[in-house]
Structures are given as structure tokens and as C-alpha cells.
Tab-separated table of C-alpha atoms in Angstrom:
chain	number	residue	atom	x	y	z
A	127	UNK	CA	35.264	-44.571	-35.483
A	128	UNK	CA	38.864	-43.338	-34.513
A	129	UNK	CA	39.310	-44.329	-30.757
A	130	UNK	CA	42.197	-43.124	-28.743
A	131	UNK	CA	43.916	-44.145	-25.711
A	132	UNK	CA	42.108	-41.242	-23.487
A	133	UNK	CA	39.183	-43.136	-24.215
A	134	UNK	CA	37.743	-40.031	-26.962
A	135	UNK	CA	36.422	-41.247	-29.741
A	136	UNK	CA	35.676	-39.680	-33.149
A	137	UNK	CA	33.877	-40.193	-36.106
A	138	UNK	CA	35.292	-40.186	-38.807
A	139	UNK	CA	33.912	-39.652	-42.677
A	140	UNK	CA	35.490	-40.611	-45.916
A	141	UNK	CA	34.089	-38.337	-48.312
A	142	UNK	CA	34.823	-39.486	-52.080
A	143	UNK	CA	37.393	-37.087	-54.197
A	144	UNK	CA	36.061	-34.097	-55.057
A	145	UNK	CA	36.825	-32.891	-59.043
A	146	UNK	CA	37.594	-29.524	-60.648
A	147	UNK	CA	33.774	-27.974	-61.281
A	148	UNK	CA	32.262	-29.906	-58.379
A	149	UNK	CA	30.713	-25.857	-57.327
A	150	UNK	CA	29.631	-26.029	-61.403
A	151	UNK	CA	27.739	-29.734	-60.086
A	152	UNK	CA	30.257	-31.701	-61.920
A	153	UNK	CA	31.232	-35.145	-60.484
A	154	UNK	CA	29.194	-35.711	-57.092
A	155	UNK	CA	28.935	-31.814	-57.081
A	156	UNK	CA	26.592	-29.947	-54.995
A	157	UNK	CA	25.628	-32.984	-53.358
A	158	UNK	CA	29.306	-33.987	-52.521
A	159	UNK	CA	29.988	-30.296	-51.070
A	160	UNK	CA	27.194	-30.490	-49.186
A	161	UNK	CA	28.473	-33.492	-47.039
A	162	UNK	CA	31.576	-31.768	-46.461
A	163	UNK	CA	29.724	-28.662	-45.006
A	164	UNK	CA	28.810	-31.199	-42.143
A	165	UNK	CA	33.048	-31.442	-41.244
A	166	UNK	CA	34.401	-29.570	-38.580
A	167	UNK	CA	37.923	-30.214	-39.854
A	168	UNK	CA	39.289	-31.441	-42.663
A	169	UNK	CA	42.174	-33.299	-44.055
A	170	UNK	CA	42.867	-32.837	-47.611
A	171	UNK	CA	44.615	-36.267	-49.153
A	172	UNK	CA	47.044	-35.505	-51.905
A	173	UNK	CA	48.110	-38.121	-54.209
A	174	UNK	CA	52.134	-37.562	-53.884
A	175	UNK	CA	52.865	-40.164	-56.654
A	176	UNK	CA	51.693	-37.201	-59.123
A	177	UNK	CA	53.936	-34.171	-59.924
A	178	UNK	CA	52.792	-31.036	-58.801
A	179	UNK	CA	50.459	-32.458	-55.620
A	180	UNK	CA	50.198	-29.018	-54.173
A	181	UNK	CA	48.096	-28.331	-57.536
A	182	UNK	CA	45.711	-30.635	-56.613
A	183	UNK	CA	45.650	-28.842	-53.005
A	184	UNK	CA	44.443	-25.431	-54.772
A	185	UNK	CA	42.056	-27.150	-57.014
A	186	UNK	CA	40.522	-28.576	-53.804
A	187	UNK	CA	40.627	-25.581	-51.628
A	188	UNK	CA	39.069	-23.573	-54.628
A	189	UNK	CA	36.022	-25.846	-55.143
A	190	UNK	CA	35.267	-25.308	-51.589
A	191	UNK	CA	35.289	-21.750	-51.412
A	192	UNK	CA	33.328	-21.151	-55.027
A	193	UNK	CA	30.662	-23.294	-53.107
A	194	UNK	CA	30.862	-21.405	-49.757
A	195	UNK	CA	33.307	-18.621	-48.538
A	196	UNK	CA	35.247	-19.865	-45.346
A	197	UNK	CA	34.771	-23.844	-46.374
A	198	UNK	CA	37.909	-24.316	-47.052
A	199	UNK	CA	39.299	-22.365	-44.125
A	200	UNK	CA	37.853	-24.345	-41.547
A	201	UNK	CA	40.894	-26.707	-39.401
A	202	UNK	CA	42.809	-28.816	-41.954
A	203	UNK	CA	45.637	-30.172	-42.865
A	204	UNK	CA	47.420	-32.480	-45.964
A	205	UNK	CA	47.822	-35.885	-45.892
A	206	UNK	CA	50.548	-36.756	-48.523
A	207	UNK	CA	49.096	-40.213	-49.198
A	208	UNK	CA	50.861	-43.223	-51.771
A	209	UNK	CA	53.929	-42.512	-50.037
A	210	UNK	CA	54.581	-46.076	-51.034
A	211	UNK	CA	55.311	-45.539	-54.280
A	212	UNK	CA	58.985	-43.988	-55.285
A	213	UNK	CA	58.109	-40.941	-57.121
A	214	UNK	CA	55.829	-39.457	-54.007
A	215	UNK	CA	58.825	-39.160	-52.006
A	216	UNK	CA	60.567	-36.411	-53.979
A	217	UNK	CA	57.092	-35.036	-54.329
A	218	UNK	CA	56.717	-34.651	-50.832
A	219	UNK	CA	59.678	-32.346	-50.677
A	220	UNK	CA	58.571	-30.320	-53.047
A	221	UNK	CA	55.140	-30.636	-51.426
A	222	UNK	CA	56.842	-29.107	-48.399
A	223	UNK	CA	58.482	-26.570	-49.820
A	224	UNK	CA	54.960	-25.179	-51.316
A	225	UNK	CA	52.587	-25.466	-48.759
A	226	UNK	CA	52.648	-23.909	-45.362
A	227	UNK	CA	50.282	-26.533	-43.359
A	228	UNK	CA	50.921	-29.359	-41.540
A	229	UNK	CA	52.041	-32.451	-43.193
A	230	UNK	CA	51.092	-35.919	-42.631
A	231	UNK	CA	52.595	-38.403	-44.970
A	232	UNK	CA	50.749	-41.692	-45.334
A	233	UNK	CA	50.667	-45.109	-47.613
A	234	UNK	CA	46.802	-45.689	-47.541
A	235	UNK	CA	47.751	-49.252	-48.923
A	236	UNK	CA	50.454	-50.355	-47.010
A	237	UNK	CA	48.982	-48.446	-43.861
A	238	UNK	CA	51.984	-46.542	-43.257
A	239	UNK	CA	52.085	-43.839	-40.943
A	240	UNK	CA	48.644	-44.109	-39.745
A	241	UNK	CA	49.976	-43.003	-36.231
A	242	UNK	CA	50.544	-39.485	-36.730
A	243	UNK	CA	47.981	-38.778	-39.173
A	244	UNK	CA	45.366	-40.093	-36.194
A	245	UNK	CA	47.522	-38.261	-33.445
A	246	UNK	CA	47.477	-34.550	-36.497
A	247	UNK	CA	43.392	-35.185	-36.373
A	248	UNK	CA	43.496	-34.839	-32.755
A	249	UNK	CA	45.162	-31.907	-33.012
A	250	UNK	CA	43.128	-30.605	-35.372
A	251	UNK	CA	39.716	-31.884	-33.367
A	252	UNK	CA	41.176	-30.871	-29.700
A	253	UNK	CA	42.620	-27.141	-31.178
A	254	UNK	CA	38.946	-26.295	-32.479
A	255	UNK	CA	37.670	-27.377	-29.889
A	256	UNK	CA	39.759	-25.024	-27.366
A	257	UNK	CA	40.456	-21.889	-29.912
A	258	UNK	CA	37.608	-22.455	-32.468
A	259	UNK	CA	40.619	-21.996	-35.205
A	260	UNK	CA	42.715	-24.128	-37.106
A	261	UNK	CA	46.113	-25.420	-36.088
A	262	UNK	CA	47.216	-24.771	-39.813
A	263	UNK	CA	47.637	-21.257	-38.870
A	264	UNK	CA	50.461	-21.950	-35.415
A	265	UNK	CA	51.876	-25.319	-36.434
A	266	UNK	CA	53.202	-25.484	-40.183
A	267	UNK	CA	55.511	-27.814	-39.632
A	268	UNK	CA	55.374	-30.799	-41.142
A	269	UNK	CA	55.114	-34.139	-39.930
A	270	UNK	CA	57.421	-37.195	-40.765
């Protein structure tokens, strides 16, 4: 549970990484994807110590939609996580530069950054609630 200073409170699920094929029932597959059609936003964690993270972005946004059209599409936004680690923070420009979402990065380990990730997935909770849309699609600035 997420609790914020207003007194709201949300729950929050960690779903375990999803893998190219999951829609084919690779990995966790169907069953996996099936948890995830219980979100009403999501946040799609990128490792940024890899080259190329917005690859794994469109690997992740594909699976969803070859298992249902609009998945994908519902309110979201990237966390750029391992931030710790020197090689994710030229990756995160880059990152940037190829994604047009909002940005939160993060160092799961070290627990950096956690504030504006939770204050993004209030955003994200609070705009859906209000529009019924995603954020991704008025704020694509990212966060630092």
C-alpha cells in the first residue's frame, strides 16, 4: 500500500517481468497478462543499465497489445530503474530522446528517487480518475 499525505491510499501490485512471447504463453504468459488486465495504470520499469532500454519498452508494449488491443494504452508511464549503476545514466538520455512519456528515474536498490515516481503514480491514478485518459498523452516531460 502507497499512502500519501492527503490521507489516499493505493494499492499497489508488483507484477513479475513480462518476456518476448508472453501473448505466445511463454514465461508466466497468459496467466501473467491476465493479472495485468486487472491495472488501471501502469508503469513500465526499464532496466537503464542495458543499451537500447527503449527496446525493451516496445517489446513490452507489444506483448500487451498481441494479448488485448488497448492494454497497453491504458495510463502509464517509464520508470528508468538501476539508475545506480554508471552506464544507465547515459542510457537515460538516450531513453529520453526516444520515448515521448513521462520519465521517472529510479535506483530500486539504493531507493533513489522513490519520491517522484510515488508523486508520477498519483498523477497517473488522480488523471484517470478525472479524464478517464492517460497523462502520457499532455505531460511528456520527463521527470528528474
Amino acid at each position: 500500500m502507497v499512502h500519501y499525505a492527503d490521507h489516499h491510499q493505493l494499492a499497489v501490485a508488483d507484477i513479475p517481468g513480462l518476456i518476448e512471447g508472453a501473448h505466445k504463453n511463454r514465461g508466466l504468459g497468459i496467466t501473467f497478462l491476465r493479472h495485468i488486465e486487472r491495472c488501471s495504470c501502469l508503469l513500465y520499469v526499464l532496466d537503464t543499465s542495458q543499451p537500447r532500454p527503449w527496446d525493451q519498452l516496445h517489446v513490452l508494449m507489444h506483448e500487451l497489445e498481441q494479448y488485448q488491443r488497448g492494454l497497453s494504452k491504458r495510463p502509464h508511464a517509464v520508470v528508468a530503474n538501476k539508475m545506480d549503476l554508471p552506464e544507465a545514466k547515459e542510457n537515460l538520455k538516450e531513453l529520453a530522446m526516444h520515448i515521448d512519456l513521462p520519465l521517472a528515474p529510479v535506483s530500486a536498490k539504493m531507493g533513489g528517487q522513490l519520491g517522484p515516481l510515488l508523486a508520477l503514480l498519483r498523477l497517473l491514478i488522480d488523471h484517470k480518475a478525472e479524464h478517464g485518459i492517460s497523462p502520457a498523452a499532455i505531460s511528456p516531460t520527463p521527470l528528474r
